Tab-separated table of N, CA, C and O in Angstrom:
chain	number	residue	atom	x	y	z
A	29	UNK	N	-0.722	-10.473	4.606
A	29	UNK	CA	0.684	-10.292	4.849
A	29	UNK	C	1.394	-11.633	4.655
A	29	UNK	O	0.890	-12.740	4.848
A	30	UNK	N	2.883	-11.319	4.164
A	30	UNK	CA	3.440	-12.622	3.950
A	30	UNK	C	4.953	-12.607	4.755
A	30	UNK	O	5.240	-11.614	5.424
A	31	UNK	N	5.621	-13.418	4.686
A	31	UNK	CA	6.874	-13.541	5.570
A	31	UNK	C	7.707	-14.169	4.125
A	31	UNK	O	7.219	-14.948	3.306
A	32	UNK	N	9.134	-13.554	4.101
A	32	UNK	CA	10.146	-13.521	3.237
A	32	UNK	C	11.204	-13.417	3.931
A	32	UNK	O	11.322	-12.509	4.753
A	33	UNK	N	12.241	-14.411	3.701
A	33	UNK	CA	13.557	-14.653	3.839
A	33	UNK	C	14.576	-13.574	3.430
A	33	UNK	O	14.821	-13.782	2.242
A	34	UNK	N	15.101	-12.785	3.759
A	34	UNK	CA	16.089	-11.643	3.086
A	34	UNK	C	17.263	-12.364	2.790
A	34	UNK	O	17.505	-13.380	3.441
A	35	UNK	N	18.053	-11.972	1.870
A	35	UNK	CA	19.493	-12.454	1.687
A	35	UNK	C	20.931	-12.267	2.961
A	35	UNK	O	22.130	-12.532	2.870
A	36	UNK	N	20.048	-11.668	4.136
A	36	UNK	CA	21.015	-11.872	5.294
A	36	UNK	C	20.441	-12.586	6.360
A	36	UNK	O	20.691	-12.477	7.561
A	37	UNK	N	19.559	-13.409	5.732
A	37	UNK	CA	19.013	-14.355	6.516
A	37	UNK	C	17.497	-13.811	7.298
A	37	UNK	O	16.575	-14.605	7.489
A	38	UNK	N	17.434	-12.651	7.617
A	38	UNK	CA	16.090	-12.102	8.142
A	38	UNK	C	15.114	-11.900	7.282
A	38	UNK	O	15.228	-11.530	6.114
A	39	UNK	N	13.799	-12.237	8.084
A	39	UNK	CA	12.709	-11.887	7.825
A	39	UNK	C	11.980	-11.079	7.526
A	39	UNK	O	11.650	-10.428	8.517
A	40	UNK	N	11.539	-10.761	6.669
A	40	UNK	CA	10.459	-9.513	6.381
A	40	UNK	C	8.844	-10.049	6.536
A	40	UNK	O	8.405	-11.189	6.379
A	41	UNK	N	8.184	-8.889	6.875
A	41	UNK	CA	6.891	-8.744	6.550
A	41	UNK	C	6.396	-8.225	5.509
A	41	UNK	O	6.801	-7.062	5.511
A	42	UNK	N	5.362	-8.500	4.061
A	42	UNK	CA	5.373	-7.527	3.122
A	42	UNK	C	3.904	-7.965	2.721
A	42	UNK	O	3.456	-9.045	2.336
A	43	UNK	N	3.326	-6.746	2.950
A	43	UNK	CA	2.103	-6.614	2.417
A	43	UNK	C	1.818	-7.423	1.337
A	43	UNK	O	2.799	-7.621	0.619
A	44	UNK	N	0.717	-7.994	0.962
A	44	UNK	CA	0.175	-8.369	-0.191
A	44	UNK	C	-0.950	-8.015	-0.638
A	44	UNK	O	-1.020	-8.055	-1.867
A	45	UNK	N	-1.963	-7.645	-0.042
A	45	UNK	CA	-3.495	-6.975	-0.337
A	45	UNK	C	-3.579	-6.338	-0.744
A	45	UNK	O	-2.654	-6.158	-1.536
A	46	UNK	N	-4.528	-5.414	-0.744
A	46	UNK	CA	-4.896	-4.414	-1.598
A	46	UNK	C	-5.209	-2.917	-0.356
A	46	UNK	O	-6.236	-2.902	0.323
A	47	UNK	N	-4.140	-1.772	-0.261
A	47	UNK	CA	-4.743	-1.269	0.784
A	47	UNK	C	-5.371	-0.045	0.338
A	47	UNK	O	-4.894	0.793	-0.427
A	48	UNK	N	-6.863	-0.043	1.091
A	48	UNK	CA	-8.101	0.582	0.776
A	48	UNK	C	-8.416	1.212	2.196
A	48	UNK	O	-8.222	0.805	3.341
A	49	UNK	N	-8.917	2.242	1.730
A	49	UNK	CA	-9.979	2.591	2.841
A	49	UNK	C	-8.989	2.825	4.117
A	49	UNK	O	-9.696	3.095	5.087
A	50	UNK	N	-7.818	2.818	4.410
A	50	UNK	CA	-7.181	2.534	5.854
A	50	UNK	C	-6.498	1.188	6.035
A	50	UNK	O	-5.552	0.907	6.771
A	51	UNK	N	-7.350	0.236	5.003
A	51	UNK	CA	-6.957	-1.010	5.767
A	51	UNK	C	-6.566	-2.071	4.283
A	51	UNK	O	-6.940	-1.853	3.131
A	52	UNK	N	-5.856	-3.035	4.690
A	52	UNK	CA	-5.491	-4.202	3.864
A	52	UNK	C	-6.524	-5.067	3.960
A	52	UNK	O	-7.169	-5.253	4.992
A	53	UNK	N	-6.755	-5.758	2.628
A	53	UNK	CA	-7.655	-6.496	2.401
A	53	UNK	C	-7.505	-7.346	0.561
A	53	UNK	O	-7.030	-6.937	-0.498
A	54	UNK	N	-8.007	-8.308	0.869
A	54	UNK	CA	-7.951	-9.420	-0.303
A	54	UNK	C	-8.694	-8.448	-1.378
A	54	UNK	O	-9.489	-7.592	-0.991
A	55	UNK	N	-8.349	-8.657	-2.892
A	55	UNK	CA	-9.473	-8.416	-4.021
A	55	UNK	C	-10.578	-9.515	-3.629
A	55	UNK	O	-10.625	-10.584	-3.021
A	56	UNK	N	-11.768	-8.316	-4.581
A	56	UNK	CA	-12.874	-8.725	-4.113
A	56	UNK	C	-13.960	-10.266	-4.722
A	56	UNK	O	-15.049	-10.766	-4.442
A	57	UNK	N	-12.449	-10.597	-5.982
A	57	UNK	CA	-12.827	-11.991	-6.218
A	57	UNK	C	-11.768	-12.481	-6.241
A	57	UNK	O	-11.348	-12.823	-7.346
A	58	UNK	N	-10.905	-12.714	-5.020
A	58	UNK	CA	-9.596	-13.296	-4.486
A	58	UNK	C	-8.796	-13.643	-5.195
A	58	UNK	O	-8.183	-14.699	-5.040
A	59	UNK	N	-8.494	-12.343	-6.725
A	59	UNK	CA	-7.969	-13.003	-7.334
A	59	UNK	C	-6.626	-12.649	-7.116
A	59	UNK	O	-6.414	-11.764	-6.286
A	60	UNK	N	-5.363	-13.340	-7.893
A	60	UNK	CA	-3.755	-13.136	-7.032
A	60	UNK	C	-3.105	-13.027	-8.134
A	60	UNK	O	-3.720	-13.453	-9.111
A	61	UNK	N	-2.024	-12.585	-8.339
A	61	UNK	CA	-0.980	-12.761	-9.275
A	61	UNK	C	0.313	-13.002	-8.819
A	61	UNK	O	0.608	-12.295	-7.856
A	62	UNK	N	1.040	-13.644	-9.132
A	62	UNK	CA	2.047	-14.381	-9.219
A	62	UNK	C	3.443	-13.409	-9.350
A	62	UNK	O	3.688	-12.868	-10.428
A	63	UNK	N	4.556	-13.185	-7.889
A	63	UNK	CA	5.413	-12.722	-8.634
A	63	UNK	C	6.868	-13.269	-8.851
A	63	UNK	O	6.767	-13.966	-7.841
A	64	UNK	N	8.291	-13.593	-9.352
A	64	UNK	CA	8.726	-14.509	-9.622
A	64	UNK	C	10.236	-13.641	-8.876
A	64	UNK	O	10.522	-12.459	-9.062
A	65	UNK	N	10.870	-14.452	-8.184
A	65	UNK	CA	12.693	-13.916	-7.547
A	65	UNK	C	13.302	-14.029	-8.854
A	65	UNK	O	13.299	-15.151	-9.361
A	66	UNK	N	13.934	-12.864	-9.625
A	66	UNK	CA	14.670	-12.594	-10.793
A	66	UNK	C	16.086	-13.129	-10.429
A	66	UNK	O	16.831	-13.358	-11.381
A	67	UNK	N	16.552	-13.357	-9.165
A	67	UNK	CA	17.797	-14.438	-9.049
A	67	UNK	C	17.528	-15.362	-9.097
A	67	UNK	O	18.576	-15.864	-9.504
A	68	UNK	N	16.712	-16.309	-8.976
A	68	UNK	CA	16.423	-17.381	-8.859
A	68	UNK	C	15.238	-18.290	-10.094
A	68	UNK	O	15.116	-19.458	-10.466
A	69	UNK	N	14.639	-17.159	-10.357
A	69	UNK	CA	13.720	-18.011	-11.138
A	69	UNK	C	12.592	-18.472	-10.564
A	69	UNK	O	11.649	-18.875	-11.245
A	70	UNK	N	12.582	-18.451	-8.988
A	70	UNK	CA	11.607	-18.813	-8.281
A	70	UNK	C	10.606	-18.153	-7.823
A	70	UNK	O	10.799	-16.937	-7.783
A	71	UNK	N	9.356	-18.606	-7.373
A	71	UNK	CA	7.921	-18.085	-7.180
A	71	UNK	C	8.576	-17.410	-5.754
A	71	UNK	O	9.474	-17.871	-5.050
A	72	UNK	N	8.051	-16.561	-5.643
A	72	UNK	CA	8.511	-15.447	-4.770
A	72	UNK	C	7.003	-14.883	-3.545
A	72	UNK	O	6.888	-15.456	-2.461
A	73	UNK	N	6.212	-13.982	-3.875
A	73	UNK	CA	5.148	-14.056	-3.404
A	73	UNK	C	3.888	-13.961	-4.599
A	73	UNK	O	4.155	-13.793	-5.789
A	74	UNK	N	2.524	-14.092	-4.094
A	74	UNK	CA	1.587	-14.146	-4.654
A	74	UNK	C	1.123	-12.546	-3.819
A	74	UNK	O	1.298	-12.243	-2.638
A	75	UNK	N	0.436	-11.657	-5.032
A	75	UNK	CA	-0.346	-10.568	-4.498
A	75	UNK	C	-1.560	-10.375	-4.874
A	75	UNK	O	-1.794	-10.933	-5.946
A	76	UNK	N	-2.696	-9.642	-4.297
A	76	UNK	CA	-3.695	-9.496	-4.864
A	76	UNK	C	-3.866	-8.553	-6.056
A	76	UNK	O	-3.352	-7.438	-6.145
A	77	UNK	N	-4.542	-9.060	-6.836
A	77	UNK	CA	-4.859	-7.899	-8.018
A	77	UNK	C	-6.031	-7.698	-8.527
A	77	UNK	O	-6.738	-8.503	-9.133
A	78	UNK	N	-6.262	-6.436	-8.232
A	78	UNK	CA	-7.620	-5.771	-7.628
A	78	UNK	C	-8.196	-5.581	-9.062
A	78	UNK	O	-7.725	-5.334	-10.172
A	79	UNK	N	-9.529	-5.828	-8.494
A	79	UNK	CA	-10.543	-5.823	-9.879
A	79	UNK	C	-11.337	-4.378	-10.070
A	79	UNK	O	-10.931	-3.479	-9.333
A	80	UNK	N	-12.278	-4.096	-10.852
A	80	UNK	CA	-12.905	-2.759	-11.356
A	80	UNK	C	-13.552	-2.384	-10.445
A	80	UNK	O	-13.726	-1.176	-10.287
A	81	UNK	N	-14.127	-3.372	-9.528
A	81	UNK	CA	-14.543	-3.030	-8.408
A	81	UNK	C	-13.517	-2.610	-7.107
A	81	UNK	O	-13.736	-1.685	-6.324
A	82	UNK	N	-12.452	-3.443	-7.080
A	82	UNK	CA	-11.750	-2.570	-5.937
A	82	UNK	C	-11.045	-1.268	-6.265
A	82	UNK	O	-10.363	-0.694	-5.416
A	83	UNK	N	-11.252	-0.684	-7.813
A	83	UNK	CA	-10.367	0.243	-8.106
A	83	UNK	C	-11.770	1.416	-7.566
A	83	UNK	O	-11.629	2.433	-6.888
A	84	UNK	N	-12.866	0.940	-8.043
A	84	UNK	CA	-13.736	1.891	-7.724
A	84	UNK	C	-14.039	2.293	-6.386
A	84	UNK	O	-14.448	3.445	-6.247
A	85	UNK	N	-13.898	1.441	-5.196
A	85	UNK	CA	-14.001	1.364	-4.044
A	85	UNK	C	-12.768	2.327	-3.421
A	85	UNK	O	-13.171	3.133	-2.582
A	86	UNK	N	-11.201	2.367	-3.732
A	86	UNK	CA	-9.801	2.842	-3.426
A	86	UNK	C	-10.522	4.284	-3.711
A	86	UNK	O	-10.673	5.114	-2.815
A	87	UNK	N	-11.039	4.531	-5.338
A	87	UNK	CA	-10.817	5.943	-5.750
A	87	UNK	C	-12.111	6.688	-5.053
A	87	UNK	O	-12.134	7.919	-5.052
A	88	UNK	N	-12.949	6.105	-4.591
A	88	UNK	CA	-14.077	6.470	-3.589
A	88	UNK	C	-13.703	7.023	-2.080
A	88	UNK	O	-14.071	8.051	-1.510
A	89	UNK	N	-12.741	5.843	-1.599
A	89	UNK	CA	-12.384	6.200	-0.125
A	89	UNK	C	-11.117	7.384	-0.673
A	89	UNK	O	-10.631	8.236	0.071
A	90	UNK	N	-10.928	7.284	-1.419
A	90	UNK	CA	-9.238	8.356	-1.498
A	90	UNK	C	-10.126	10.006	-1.396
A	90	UNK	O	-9.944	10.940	-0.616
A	91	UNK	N	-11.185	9.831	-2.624
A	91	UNK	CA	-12.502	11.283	-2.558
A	91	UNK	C	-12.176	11.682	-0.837
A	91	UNK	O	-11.466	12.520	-0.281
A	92	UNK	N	-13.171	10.521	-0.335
A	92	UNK	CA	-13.984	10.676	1.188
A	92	UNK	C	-12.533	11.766	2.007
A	92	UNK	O	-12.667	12.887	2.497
A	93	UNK	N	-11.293	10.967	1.907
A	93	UNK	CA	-10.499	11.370	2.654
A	93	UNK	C	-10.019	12.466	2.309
A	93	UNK	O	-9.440	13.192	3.117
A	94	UNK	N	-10.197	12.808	0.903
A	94	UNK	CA	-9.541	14.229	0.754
A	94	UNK	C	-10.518	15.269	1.084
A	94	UNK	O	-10.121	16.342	1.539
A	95	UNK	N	-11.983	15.001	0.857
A	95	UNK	CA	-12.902	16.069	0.782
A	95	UNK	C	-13.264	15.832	2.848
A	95	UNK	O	-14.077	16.623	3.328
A	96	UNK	N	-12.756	15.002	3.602
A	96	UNK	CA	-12.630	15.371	4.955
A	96	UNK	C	-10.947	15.950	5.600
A	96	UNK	O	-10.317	16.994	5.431
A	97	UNK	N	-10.702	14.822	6.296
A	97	UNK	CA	-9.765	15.282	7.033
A	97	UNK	C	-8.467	15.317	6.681
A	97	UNK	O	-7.581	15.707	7.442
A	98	UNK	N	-8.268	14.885	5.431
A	98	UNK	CA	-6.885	14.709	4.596
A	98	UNK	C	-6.739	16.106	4.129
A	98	UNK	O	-5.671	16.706	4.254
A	99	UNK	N	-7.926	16.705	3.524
A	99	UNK	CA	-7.740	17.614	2.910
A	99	UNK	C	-8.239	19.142	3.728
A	99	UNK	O	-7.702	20.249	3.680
A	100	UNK	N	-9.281	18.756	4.353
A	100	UNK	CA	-9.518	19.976	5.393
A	100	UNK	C	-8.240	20.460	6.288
A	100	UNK	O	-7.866	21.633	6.243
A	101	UNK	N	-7.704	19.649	6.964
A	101	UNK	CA	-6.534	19.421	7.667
A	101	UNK	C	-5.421	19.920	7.691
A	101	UNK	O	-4.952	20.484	8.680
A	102	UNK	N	-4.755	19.756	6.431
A	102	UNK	CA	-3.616	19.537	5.800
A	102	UNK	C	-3.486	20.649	5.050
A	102	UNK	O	-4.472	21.154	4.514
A	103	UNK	N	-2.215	21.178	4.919
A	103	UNK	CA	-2.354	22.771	3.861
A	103	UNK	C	-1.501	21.531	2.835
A	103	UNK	O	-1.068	20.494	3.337
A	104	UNK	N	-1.387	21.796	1.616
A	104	UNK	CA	-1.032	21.317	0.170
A	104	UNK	C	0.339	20.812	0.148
A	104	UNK	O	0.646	19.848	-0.553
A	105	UNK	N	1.494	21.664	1.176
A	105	UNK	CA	2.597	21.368	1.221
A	105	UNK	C	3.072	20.361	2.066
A	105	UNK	O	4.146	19.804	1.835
A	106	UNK	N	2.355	20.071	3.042
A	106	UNK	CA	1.913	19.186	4.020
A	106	UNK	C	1.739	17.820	3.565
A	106	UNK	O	2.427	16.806	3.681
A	107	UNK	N	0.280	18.156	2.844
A	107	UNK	CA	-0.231	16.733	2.149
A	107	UNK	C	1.195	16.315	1.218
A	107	UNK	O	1.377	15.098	1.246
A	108	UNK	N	2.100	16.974	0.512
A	108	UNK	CA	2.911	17.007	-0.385
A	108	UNK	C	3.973	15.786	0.139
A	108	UNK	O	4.563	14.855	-0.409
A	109	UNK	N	3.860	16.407	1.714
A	109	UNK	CA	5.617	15.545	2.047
A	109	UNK	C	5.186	14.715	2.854
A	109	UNK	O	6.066	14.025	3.370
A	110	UNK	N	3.920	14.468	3.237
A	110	UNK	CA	3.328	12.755	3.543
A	110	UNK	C	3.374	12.259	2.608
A	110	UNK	O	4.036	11.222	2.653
A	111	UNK	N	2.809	12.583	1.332
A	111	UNK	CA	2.236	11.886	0.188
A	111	UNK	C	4.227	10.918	-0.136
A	111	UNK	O	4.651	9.763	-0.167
A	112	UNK	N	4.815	12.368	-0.303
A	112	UNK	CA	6.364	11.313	-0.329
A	112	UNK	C	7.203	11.121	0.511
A	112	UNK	O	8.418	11.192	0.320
A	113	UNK	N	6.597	10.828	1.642
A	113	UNK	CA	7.281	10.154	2.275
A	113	UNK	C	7.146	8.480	2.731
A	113	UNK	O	8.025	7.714	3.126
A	114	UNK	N	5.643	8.245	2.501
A	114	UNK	CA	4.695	7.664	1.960
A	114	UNK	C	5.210	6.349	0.691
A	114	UNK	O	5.229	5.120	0.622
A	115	UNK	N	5.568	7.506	-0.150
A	115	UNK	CA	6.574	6.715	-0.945
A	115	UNK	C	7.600	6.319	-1.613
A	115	UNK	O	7.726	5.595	-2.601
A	116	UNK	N	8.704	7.184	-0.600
A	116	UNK	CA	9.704	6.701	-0.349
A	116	UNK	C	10.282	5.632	0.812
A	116	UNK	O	11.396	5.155	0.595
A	117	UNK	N	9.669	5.290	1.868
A	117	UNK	CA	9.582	4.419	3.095
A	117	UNK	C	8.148	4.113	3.417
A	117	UNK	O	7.443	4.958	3.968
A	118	UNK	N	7.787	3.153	3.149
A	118	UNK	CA	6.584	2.869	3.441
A	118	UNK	C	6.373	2.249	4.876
A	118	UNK	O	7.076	1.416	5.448
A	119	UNK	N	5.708	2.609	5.124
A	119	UNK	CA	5.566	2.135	7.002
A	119	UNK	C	6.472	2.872	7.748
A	119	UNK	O	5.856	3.114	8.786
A	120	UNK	N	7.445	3.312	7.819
A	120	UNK	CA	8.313	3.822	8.342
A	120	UNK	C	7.627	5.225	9.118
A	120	UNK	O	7.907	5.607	10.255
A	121	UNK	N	6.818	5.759	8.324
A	121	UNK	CA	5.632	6.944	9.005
A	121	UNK	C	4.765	6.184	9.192
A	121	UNK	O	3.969	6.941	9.747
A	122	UNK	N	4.386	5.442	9.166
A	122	UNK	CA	2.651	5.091	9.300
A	122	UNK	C	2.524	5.360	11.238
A	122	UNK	O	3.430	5.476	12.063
A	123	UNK	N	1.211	5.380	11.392
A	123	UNK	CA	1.226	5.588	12.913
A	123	UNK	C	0.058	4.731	13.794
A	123	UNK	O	0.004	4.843	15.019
């Protein structure tokens, strides 16, 4: 996680990892990419960017969770309006 200045003076928190499995976490050969403030020109944050191995690891735990309790659980329309709500406000549902 990183801390960012907003243009009304407050702070944000904003993920940078890679989130897997439930949880945030570094790529698995720490590697980062660079992203740049388009007003400014300036280095903005650094994020992780996940290698063949963390893609394989994400699309593994995403299986686990659908073929348990994501998907046992959940009727389709359900999963539908987590899935976007998810991503339209991120954190804003999380629990």
């Amino acid at each position: 996680m990183s801390k960012i200045t907003l243009l009304n003076g407050r702070t944000a928190t904003v993920p940078t990892g890679l989130f897997i499995n439930n949880e945030w976490r570094k790529a698995s050969d720490g590697g980062t990419f660079s992203t740049v403030n388009p007003s400014t020109g300036k280095h903005l944050l650094d994020f992780a960017h996940a290698t063949t191995a963390d893609v394989d690891d994400a699309v593994k735990a995403a299986r686990v969770a659908f073929n348990t309790t994501w998907g046992r659980n959940s009727l389709p329309g359900e999963r539908a309006r987590r899935t976007w709500r998810l991503r339209v406000t991120p954190g804003r549902y999380a629990r």
